[in-house]
């Protein structure tokens, strides 16, 4: 039974005066909706959390002072996460301790740090706690609401379900079909092992071999637009799309963000992004995606998942029409194309039929624990491949990076190359390609070719992760938008040929910097021709697109 008691806000500070002050300010603002629990040491706060957990109650926010004897605030929050991993975490710190607070952002996934004193609370305390409470309320408690996935280890459909949930940041528990608990669940639903993958939702509904749209509808993801018309429709929820959604919604534009699979794009699959501004110790793609998604929703952006956009039409001088695969459509004054790129398929015999059964495109982080004490092969020499190699090195016996070139320097950041050199169980194989794969119900071996000699050899492995090429997701645009010979969207000056504007361009001005050949349609991030393929630049282009949208709308 779920307790009906108000959720708690926990404050812990060893200075009695400060402890009373923070509890007083928090109680004044939130006491009617939340129970404020005050502790004066890390140990007493942990004891309070144990009691709250045993009573089946919840903790929404924890505010801990950094400088406490015996157990500082970071150490407390690290232990507190074991009891309430979804509670939002704030560190109270003096100016001299800001470096420690910044380090804690990644160590305990700190949500915020507050400098003492926080007077006036109306300016420095309440806005922070308001935002954290909104985020906490929007996140389901997995101890109460648990999604369970039943499937086979080497099943591509089972992997697809788990990958979809993981990339959409939906917590779930994975059960192999022959597990006793899985057998009980299947029996209760009148199903058998032959029906897997099966997803059991928190309310007890069993979904047999569900589509992504079925999953989205039953795990709380929005799939249906709330309106027929918007100021801006963003297609693609990678860093560029999320950046456009955050800036568009925060500046008062009616914004809808449309994603076919999952928020975050390729960046969302990264185990650790270490060169993104503001995260000195790095941040995982999932963490960055979750924060950006919550930020966009808080500003009022609408997020649609599992909606495939199949067409773009000019609906006159003031609107653009996006057509979905199910026959429906939405209209908007402007559109931002942020569909990013996808990894190119590895053209080698035997691999296509093993996709999702040992052969994966991108970083399938859900599989990492299963790689324990085994050899993992990674194809690709860019940052995404390097980040995956470092991540899998924590699980695998050995990680092999296969690259066509002489080394990693051509396409990988220097910091990542240095990091890989320091990991003893990562080995780089230059001038090496995969020319074949074999296996019965899953990958068992791959054939490698030495580009210098042409000699081939076969190695045993269950795990091959591919990070090669970048194919833009633009086929659905047809002739509506001008693209370069590789399919990337042409924008701004690239549309001008000897000073002439693109065919059909009716406006008395040149296209704006990120504007496509259709006025009011902008491109941002990796999908744009000659863009810089970095997370920070994608976010920046998303924000820039919104600035240009304002200029476009003002001229209409």
mmCIF file of C-alpha atoms in Angstrom, residues 240-486:
data_model
loop_
_atom_site.group_PDB
_atom_site.id
_atom_site.type_symbol
_atom_site.label_atom_id
_atom_site.label_comp_id
_atom_site.label_asym_id
_atom_site.label_seq_id
_atom_site.Cartn_x
_atom_site.Cartn_y
_atom_site.Cartn_z
ATOM 1 C CA UNK A 240 19.886 20.679 -31.450
ATOM 2 C CA UNK A 241 16.172 19.929 -31.191
ATOM 3 C CA UNK A 242 16.188 20.102 -27.399
ATOM 4 C CA UNK A 243 18.089 23.390 -27.572
ATOM 5 C CA UNK A 244 15.514 24.833 -29.976
ATOM 6 C CA UNK A 245 12.632 23.589 -27.807
ATOM 7 C CA UNK A 246 14.089 25.080 -24.615
ATOM 8 C CA UNK A 247 14.760 28.473 -26.163
ATOM 9 C CA UNK A 248 11.543 28.555 -28.174
ATOM 10 C CA UNK A 249 9.295 27.688 -25.246
ATOM 11 C CA UNK A 250 11.190 29.909 -22.791
ATOM 12 C CA UNK A 251 10.671 32.872 -25.127
ATOM 13 C CA UNK A 252 6.916 32.423 -25.351
ATOM 14 C CA UNK A 253 6.596 30.516 -28.615
ATOM 15 C CA UNK A 254 4.056 27.689 -28.773
ATOM 16 C CA UNK A 255 6.554 24.890 -29.295
ATOM 17 C CA UNK A 256 6.141 21.218 -30.141
ATOM 18 C CA UNK A 257 9.079 18.796 -30.272
ATOM 19 C CA UNK A 258 8.497 15.709 -32.411
ATOM 20 C CA UNK A 259 10.712 12.618 -32.027
ATOM 21 C CA UNK A 260 10.390 9.269 -33.777
ATOM 22 C CA UNK A 261 12.360 7.182 -31.251
ATOM 23 C CA UNK A 262 13.856 8.794 -28.166
ATOM 24 C CA UNK A 263 15.117 12.107 -26.870
ATOM 25 C CA UNK A 264 18.848 12.716 -26.912
ATOM 26 C CA UNK A 265 19.730 11.376 -30.343
ATOM 27 C CA UNK A 266 23.222 9.908 -30.681
ATOM 28 C CA UNK A 267 24.451 12.131 -27.838
ATOM 29 C CA UNK A 268 21.833 10.590 -25.563
ATOM 30 C CA UNK A 269 23.558 7.214 -25.986
ATOM 31 C CA UNK A 270 26.978 8.529 -24.955
ATOM 32 C CA UNK A 271 28.232 7.032 -21.719
ATOM 33 C CA UNK A 272 30.213 10.188 -20.881
ATOM 34 C CA UNK A 273 30.626 13.528 -22.631
ATOM 35 C CA UNK A 274 33.665 15.190 -21.094
ATOM 36 C CA UNK A 275 34.131 18.334 -23.182
ATOM 37 C CA UNK A 276 30.669 19.877 -22.748
ATOM 38 C CA UNK A 277 30.784 23.314 -21.149
ATOM 39 C CA UNK A 278 29.901 23.422 -17.455
ATOM 40 C CA UNK A 279 30.580 19.760 -16.624
ATOM 41 C CA UNK A 280 34.263 19.564 -15.643
ATOM 42 C CA UNK A 281 34.039 15.884 -14.760
ATOM 43 C CA UNK A 282 31.867 14.993 -17.726
ATOM 44 C CA UNK A 283 28.199 14.129 -17.977
ATOM 45 C CA UNK A 284 26.451 11.105 -19.420
ATOM 46 C CA UNK A 285 24.284 11.558 -22.479
ATOM 47 C CA UNK A 286 21.305 10.270 -20.496
ATOM 48 C CA UNK A 287 21.834 12.823 -17.725
ATOM 49 C CA UNK A 288 22.207 15.697 -20.174
ATOM 50 C CA UNK A 289 19.166 14.551 -22.123
ATOM 51 C CA UNK A 290 17.037 14.175 -19.010
ATOM 52 C CA UNK A 291 17.900 17.659 -17.777
ATOM 53 C CA UNK A 292 17.264 19.222 -21.192
ATOM 54 C CA UNK A 293 13.962 17.388 -21.596
ATOM 55 C CA UNK A 294 12.771 18.444 -18.141
ATOM 56 C CA UNK A 295 13.866 21.993 -18.866
ATOM 57 C CA UNK A 296 11.900 22.105 -22.131
ATOM 58 C CA UNK A 297 8.784 20.693 -20.455
ATOM 59 C CA UNK A 298 9.066 23.152 -17.572
ATOM 60 C CA UNK A 299 9.013 26.052 -20.030
ATOM 61 C CA UNK A 300 5.878 24.634 -21.652
ATOM 62 C CA UNK A 301 7.202 22.837 -24.717
ATOM 63 C CA UNK A 302 5.154 19.854 -25.858
ATOM 64 C CA UNK A 303 7.073 16.631 -26.527
ATOM 65 C CA UNK A 304 5.675 13.953 -28.839
ATOM 66 C CA UNK A 305 7.355 10.544 -28.995
ATOM 67 C CA UNK A 306 7.058 7.745 -31.598
ATOM 68 C CA UNK A 307 5.709 10.129 -34.211
ATOM 69 C CA UNK A 308 7.243 9.583 -37.645
ATOM 70 C CA UNK A 309 7.241 12.689 -39.829
ATOM 71 C CA UNK A 310 6.987 11.652 -43.479
ATOM 72 C CA UNK A 311 6.416 14.934 -45.262
ATOM 73 C CA UNK A 312 6.879 18.709 -45.140
ATOM 74 C CA UNK A 313 4.716 21.069 -47.161
ATOM 75 C CA UNK A 314 4.494 24.808 -47.515
ATOM 76 C CA UNK A 315 1.006 25.655 -46.295
ATOM 77 C CA UNK A 316 0.994 29.172 -47.754
ATOM 78 C CA UNK A 317 3.003 32.221 -46.773
ATOM 79 C CA UNK A 318 2.435 31.934 -43.026
ATOM 80 C CA UNK A 319 2.441 28.209 -42.201
ATOM 81 C CA UNK A 320 4.198 24.931 -42.829
ATOM 82 C CA UNK A 321 2.578 21.483 -42.656
ATOM 83 C CA UNK A 322 4.172 18.368 -41.130
ATOM 84 C CA UNK A 323 2.570 15.084 -42.152
ATOM 85 C CA UNK A 324 2.833 12.002 -39.891
ATOM 86 C CA UNK A 325 2.988 8.369 -40.891
ATOM 87 C CA UNK A 326 -0.463 7.677 -39.459
ATOM 88 C CA UNK A 327 -2.110 10.162 -41.835
ATOM 89 C CA UNK A 328 -2.480 13.023 -39.345
ATOM 90 C CA UNK A 329 -0.696 16.371 -39.546
ATOM 91 C CA UNK A 330 0.139 19.512 -37.618
ATOM 92 C CA UNK A 331 0.843 23.017 -38.878
ATOM 93 C CA UNK A 332 3.241 25.665 -37.612
ATOM 94 C CA UNK A 333 4.431 29.120 -38.538
ATOM 95 C CA UNK A 334 7.992 27.765 -38.595
ATOM 96 C CA UNK A 335 9.844 24.445 -38.527
ATOM 97 C CA UNK A 336 13.270 23.468 -37.186
ATOM 98 C CA UNK A 337 14.802 20.392 -38.809
ATOM 99 C CA UNK A 338 17.003 18.727 -36.189
ATOM 100 C CA UNK A 339 16.783 15.081 -37.192
ATOM 101 C CA UNK A 340 20.504 14.469 -36.806
ATOM 102 C CA UNK A 341 22.264 11.512 -38.369
ATOM 103 C CA UNK A 342 22.278 7.741 -37.993
ATOM 104 C CA UNK A 343 25.185 5.312 -37.979
ATOM 105 C CA UNK A 344 25.833 3.650 -41.298
ATOM 106 C CA UNK A 345 25.268 -0.088 -41.502
ATOM 107 C CA UNK A 346 28.368 -2.226 -41.694
ATOM 108 C CA UNK A 347 28.490 -3.800 -45.156
ATOM 109 C CA UNK A 348 29.788 -7.260 -44.319
ATOM 110 C CA UNK A 349 28.235 -10.696 -44.878
ATOM 111 C CA UNK A 350 26.352 -12.236 -41.992
ATOM 112 C CA UNK A 351 25.930 -9.091 -39.866
ATOM 113 C CA UNK A 352 22.485 -7.822 -40.892
ATOM 114 C CA UNK A 353 20.685 -10.891 -39.569
ATOM 115 C CA UNK A 354 22.563 -10.609 -36.255
ATOM 116 C CA UNK A 355 21.592 -6.987 -35.578
ATOM 117 C CA UNK A 356 20.274 -6.754 -32.022
ATOM 118 C CA UNK A 357 21.732 -10.205 -31.293
ATOM 119 C CA UNK A 358 25.349 -9.260 -30.737
ATOM 120 C CA UNK A 359 25.672 -6.625 -33.465
ATOM 121 C CA UNK A 360 24.620 -3.146 -32.347
ATOM 122 C CA UNK A 361 24.706 0.290 -33.928
ATOM 123 C CA UNK A 362 25.628 2.907 -31.374
ATOM 124 C CA UNK A 363 26.292 2.477 -27.705
ATOM 125 C CA UNK A 364 23.826 -0.122 -26.425
ATOM 126 C CA UNK A 365 24.572 0.609 -22.781
ATOM 127 C CA UNK A 366 21.883 -1.830 -21.642
ATOM 128 C CA UNK A 367 24.175 -4.657 -22.776
ATOM 129 C CA UNK A 368 27.260 -3.574 -20.816
ATOM 130 C CA UNK A 369 26.705 -5.788 -17.732
ATOM 131 C CA UNK A 370 26.308 -8.810 -20.004
ATOM 132 C CA UNK A 371 29.775 -8.158 -21.462
ATOM 133 C CA UNK A 372 31.492 -8.961 -18.159
ATOM 134 C CA UNK A 373 34.796 -10.807 -18.651
ATOM 135 C CA UNK A 374 34.342 -11.037 -22.412
ATOM 136 C CA UNK A 375 35.979 -9.413 -25.434
ATOM 137 C CA UNK A 376 34.125 -6.477 -27.007
ATOM 138 C CA UNK A 377 34.853 -5.079 -30.478
ATOM 139 C CA UNK A 378 34.077 -1.478 -31.396
ATOM 140 C CA UNK A 379 34.214 -0.205 -34.979
ATOM 141 C CA UNK A 380 34.906 3.498 -35.464
ATOM 142 C CA UNK A 381 37.399 6.196 -34.594
ATOM 143 C CA UNK A 382 35.302 9.215 -33.610
ATOM 144 C CA UNK A 383 34.434 10.440 -30.115
ATOM 145 C CA UNK A 384 31.324 8.287 -29.827
ATOM 146 C CA UNK A 385 33.395 5.137 -30.365
ATOM 147 C CA UNK A 386 36.021 6.283 -27.877
ATOM 148 C CA UNK A 387 33.442 7.100 -25.216
ATOM 149 C CA UNK A 388 31.851 3.681 -25.694
ATOM 150 C CA UNK A 389 35.233 1.965 -25.428
ATOM 151 C CA UNK A 390 36.008 3.629 -22.104
ATOM 152 C CA UNK A 391 32.541 2.753 -20.803
ATOM 153 C CA UNK A 392 32.660 -0.902 -21.832
ATOM 154 C CA UNK A 393 36.185 -1.239 -20.437
ATOM 155 C CA UNK A 394 34.642 -1.169 -16.949
ATOM 156 C CA UNK A 395 32.820 -4.422 -17.737
ATOM 157 C CA UNK A 396 34.621 -6.289 -20.512
ATOM 158 C CA UNK A 397 37.797 -8.334 -20.216
ATOM 159 C CA UNK A 398 39.191 -6.470 -23.204
ATOM 160 C CA UNK A 399 37.887 -3.800 -25.591
ATOM 161 C CA UNK A 400 39.203 -3.743 -29.160
ATOM 162 C CA UNK A 401 38.829 -0.544 -31.207
ATOM 163 C CA UNK A 402 38.966 -1.187 -34.955
ATOM 164 C CA UNK A 403 39.825 1.794 -37.208
ATOM 165 C CA UNK A 404 40.559 2.110 -40.913
ATOM 166 C CA UNK A 405 43.229 4.780 -40.442
ATOM 167 C CA UNK A 406 46.702 4.669 -38.963
ATOM 168 C CA UNK A 407 45.540 5.900 -35.542
ATOM 169 C CA UNK A 408 42.764 7.755 -33.717
ATOM 170 C CA UNK A 409 44.090 11.286 -34.172
ATOM 171 C CA UNK A 410 42.155 12.075 -37.348
ATOM 172 C CA UNK A 411 38.662 12.110 -35.824
ATOM 173 C CA UNK A 412 38.894 11.692 -32.027
ATOM 174 C CA UNK A 413 39.442 14.458 -29.463
ATOM 175 C CA UNK A 414 42.899 14.590 -27.919
ATOM 176 C CA UNK A 415 41.624 14.252 -24.344
ATOM 177 C CA UNK A 416 39.838 11.027 -25.244
ATOM 178 C CA UNK A 417 42.876 9.565 -27.012
ATOM 179 C CA UNK A 418 44.948 10.222 -23.892
ATOM 180 C CA UNK A 419 42.266 8.626 -21.737
ATOM 181 C CA UNK A 420 42.177 5.491 -23.887
ATOM 182 C CA UNK A 421 45.980 5.171 -23.648
ATOM 183 C CA UNK A 422 45.646 5.022 -19.868
ATOM 184 C CA UNK A 423 43.080 2.189 -19.876
ATOM 185 C CA UNK A 424 45.026 -1.091 -19.822
ATOM 186 C CA UNK A 425 42.277 -3.288 -21.259
ATOM 187 C CA UNK A 426 41.624 -1.167 -24.366
ATOM 188 C CA UNK A 427 43.568 -2.085 -27.513
ATOM 189 C CA UNK A 428 43.494 -0.061 -30.750
ATOM 190 C CA UNK A 429 43.816 -1.961 -34.047
ATOM 191 C CA UNK A 430 44.713 0.420 -36.905
ATOM 192 C CA UNK A 431 44.064 -0.407 -40.551
ATOM 193 C CA UNK A 432 41.552 -3.060 -39.531
ATOM 194 C CA UNK A 433 38.032 -3.663 -40.838
ATOM 195 C CA UNK A 434 35.266 -6.183 -40.228
ATOM 196 C CA UNK A 435 34.557 -8.228 -43.357
ATOM 197 C CA UNK A 436 32.183 -10.855 -41.969
ATOM 198 C CA UNK A 437 30.278 -12.227 -39.020
ATOM 199 C CA UNK A 438 28.837 -15.590 -38.036
ATOM 200 C CA UNK A 439 26.611 -17.122 -35.388
ATOM 201 C CA UNK A 440 23.539 -19.264 -34.872
ATOM 202 C CA UNK A 441 21.065 -17.466 -32.626
ATOM 203 C CA UNK A 442 23.586 -14.685 -31.845
ATOM 204 C CA UNK A 443 26.971 -13.369 -32.919
ATOM 205 C CA UNK A 444 29.775 -15.829 -32.187
ATOM 206 C CA UNK A 445 32.705 -14.714 -34.340
ATOM 207 C CA UNK A 446 33.799 -11.971 -36.707
ATOM 208 C CA UNK A 447 36.361 -11.886 -39.506
ATOM 209 C CA UNK A 448 38.886 -9.055 -39.516
ATOM 210 C CA UNK A 449 40.950 -7.812 -42.449
ATOM 211 C CA UNK A 450 44.358 -6.141 -42.181
ATOM 212 C CA UNK A 451 44.258 -3.171 -44.569
ATOM 213 C CA UNK A 452 48.042 -3.236 -45.047
ATOM 214 C CA UNK A 453 48.466 -6.868 -46.047
ATOM 215 C CA UNK A 454 44.944 -7.994 -46.958
ATOM 216 C CA UNK A 455 45.280 -10.923 -44.560
ATOM 217 C CA UNK A 456 42.165 -12.019 -42.669
ATOM 218 C CA UNK A 457 41.681 -13.649 -39.308
ATOM 219 C CA UNK A 458 38.669 -14.823 -37.329
ATOM 220 C CA UNK A 459 38.136 -13.936 -33.673
ATOM 221 C CA UNK A 460 35.511 -15.164 -31.264
ATOM 222 C CA UNK A 461 33.205 -12.547 -29.747
ATOM 223 C CA UNK A 462 29.580 -12.075 -28.838
ATOM 224 C CA UNK A 463 29.743 -8.265 -28.982
ATOM 225 C CA UNK A 464 30.234 -5.877 -31.905
ATOM 226 C CA UNK A 465 29.320 -2.190 -31.595
ATOM 227 C CA UNK A 466 29.442 -0.058 -34.750
ATOM 228 C CA UNK A 467 30.055 3.710 -34.886
ATOM 229 C CA UNK A 468 30.824 4.469 -38.530
ATOM 230 C CA UNK A 469 29.615 7.112 -40.932
ATOM 231 C CA UNK A 470 26.918 9.692 -40.536
ATOM 232 C CA UNK A 471 23.839 9.410 -42.732
ATOM 233 C CA UNK A 472 21.388 12.304 -42.420
ATOM 234 C CA UNK A 473 17.780 11.414 -41.760
ATOM 235 C CA UNK A 474 16.383 13.500 -44.602
ATOM 236 C CA UNK A 475 14.944 11.098 -47.189
ATOM 237 C CA UNK A 476 11.444 12.043 -46.040
ATOM 238 C CA UNK A 477 11.976 15.628 -47.240
ATOM 239 C CA UNK A 478 11.963 14.626 -50.905
ATOM 240 C CA UNK A 479 12.254 17.668 -53.165
ATOM 241 C CA UNK A 480 10.718 20.051 -50.628
ATOM 242 C CA UNK A 481 14.098 21.118 -49.240
ATOM 243 C CA UNK A 482 17.430 21.566 -51.046
ATOM 244 C CA UNK A 483 20.126 19.158 -49.848
ATOM 245 C CA UNK A 484 23.742 18.516 -50.735
ATOM 246 C CA UNK A 485 24.907 15.384 -52.523
ATOM 247 C CA UNK A 486 25.171 13.517 -49.209
#
